[in-house]
Amino acid sequence: MENTTTVKKILIIEDEVILLDLLTKKLSREGYEVKTAQNGKEGMLMMAKEVPDLVLTDIVMPEKNGFAVIAEMKQS
């Protein structure tokens, strides 16, 4: 039987660069394809281009907070 496992994509939306880098490195080492955005607006644009399997979002961010991101995700 052929191994058909696909790499799962995770989008991390986080405005704190240190935390964003830490999460990106850890999840990449675990075998995930990680995409990043530094605010909610950028995160929503990224979701339109790259359909992630999982989104990890901060709540308090500039331009669009995490609650607004989640609400917009539910509508689409």
Tab-separated table of C-alpha atoms in Angstrom:
chain	number	residue	atom	x	y	z
A	1	MET	CA	0.000	0.000	0.000
A	2	GLU	CA	1.344	3.418	-0.978
A	3	ASN	CA	1.963	6.053	1.704
A	4	THR	CA	-0.368	8.927	0.796
A	5	THR	CA	0.217	11.109	3.821
A	6	THR	CA	0.148	14.778	3.019
A	7	VAL	CA	1.899	17.441	5.004
A	8	LYS	CA	-0.612	19.398	7.061
A	9	LYS	CA	-0.574	23.196	6.731
A	10	ILE	CA	-0.786	25.407	9.804
A	11	LEU	CA	-1.295	29.165	9.660
A	12	ILE	CA	-0.041	31.061	12.709
A	13	ILE	CA	-1.356	34.597	13.176
A	14	GLU	CA	0.724	36.302	15.865
A	15	ASP	CA	2.066	39.836	16.200
A	16	GLU	CA	4.843	39.017	18.689
A	17	VAL	CA	7.809	38.060	16.511
A	18	ILE	CA	9.604	35.992	19.178
A	19	LEU	CA	6.540	33.820	19.819
A	20	LEU	CA	5.826	33.554	16.086
A	21	ASP	CA	9.390	32.354	15.419
A	22	LEU	CA	9.293	29.882	18.319
A	23	LEU	CA	6.008	28.313	17.185
A	24	THR	CA	7.134	28.235	13.549
A	25	LYS	CA	10.392	26.440	14.366
A	26	LYS	CA	8.743	23.906	16.687
A	27	LEU	CA	5.901	23.019	14.313
A	28	SER	CA	8.229	22.868	11.298
A	29	ARG	CA	10.477	20.421	13.165
A	30	GLU	CA	7.394	18.297	13.829
A	31	GLY	CA	6.809	18.032	10.080
A	32	TYR	CA	4.118	20.652	9.478
A	33	GLU	CA	4.147	23.211	6.678
A	34	VAL	CA	3.876	26.506	8.536
A	35	LYS	CA	2.644	29.797	7.093
A	36	THR	CA	2.696	32.978	9.163
A	37	ALA	CA	0.992	36.347	9.410
A	38	GLN	CA	1.714	39.172	11.848
A	39	ASN	CA	-1.813	40.573	12.127
A	40	GLY	CA	-5.392	39.541	11.487
A	41	LYS	CA	-5.733	41.374	8.192
A	42	GLU	CA	-2.606	39.700	6.809
A	43	GLY	CA	-3.847	36.370	8.186
A	44	MET	CA	-7.151	36.615	6.327
A	45	LEU	CA	-5.318	37.401	3.073
A	46	MET	CA	-3.049	34.404	3.664
A	47	MET	CA	-6.068	32.132	4.249
A	48	ALA	CA	-7.470	33.149	0.871
A	49	LYS	CA	-4.228	32.052	-0.851
A	50	GLU	CA	-3.244	29.056	1.276
A	51	VAL	CA	-6.049	26.931	2.692
A	52	PRO	CA	-4.650	25.768	6.045
A	53	ASP	CA	-5.673	22.643	7.931
A	54	LEU	CA	-5.345	24.544	11.218
A	55	VAL	CA	-5.220	28.213	12.211
A	56	LEU	CA	-3.570	29.339	15.445
A	57	THR	CA	-4.400	32.961	16.172
A	58	ASP	CA	-3.505	35.472	18.820
A	59	ILE	CA	-6.428	37.510	20.159
A	60	VAL	CA	-4.933	40.967	20.785
A	61	MET	CA	-3.358	42.137	17.504
A	62	PRO	CA	-3.213	45.269	15.367
A	63	GLU	CA	-5.422	45.835	12.302
A	64	LYS	CA	-7.810	42.940	13.041
A	65	ASN	CA	-8.015	41.093	16.348
A	66	GLY	CA	-8.347	37.344	16.765
A	67	PHE	CA	-12.085	37.500	17.520
A	68	ALA	CA	-12.694	39.309	14.212
A	69	VAL	CA	-10.549	36.719	12.396
A	70	ILE	CA	-12.550	33.848	13.910
A	71	ALA	CA	-15.873	35.532	13.088
A	72	GLU	CA	-14.788	36.094	9.478
A	73	MET	CA	-13.591	32.486	9.195
A	74	LYS	CA	-17.000	31.241	10.357
A	75	GLN	CA	-18.745	33.303	7.656
A	76	SER	CA	-16.628	31.980	4.798
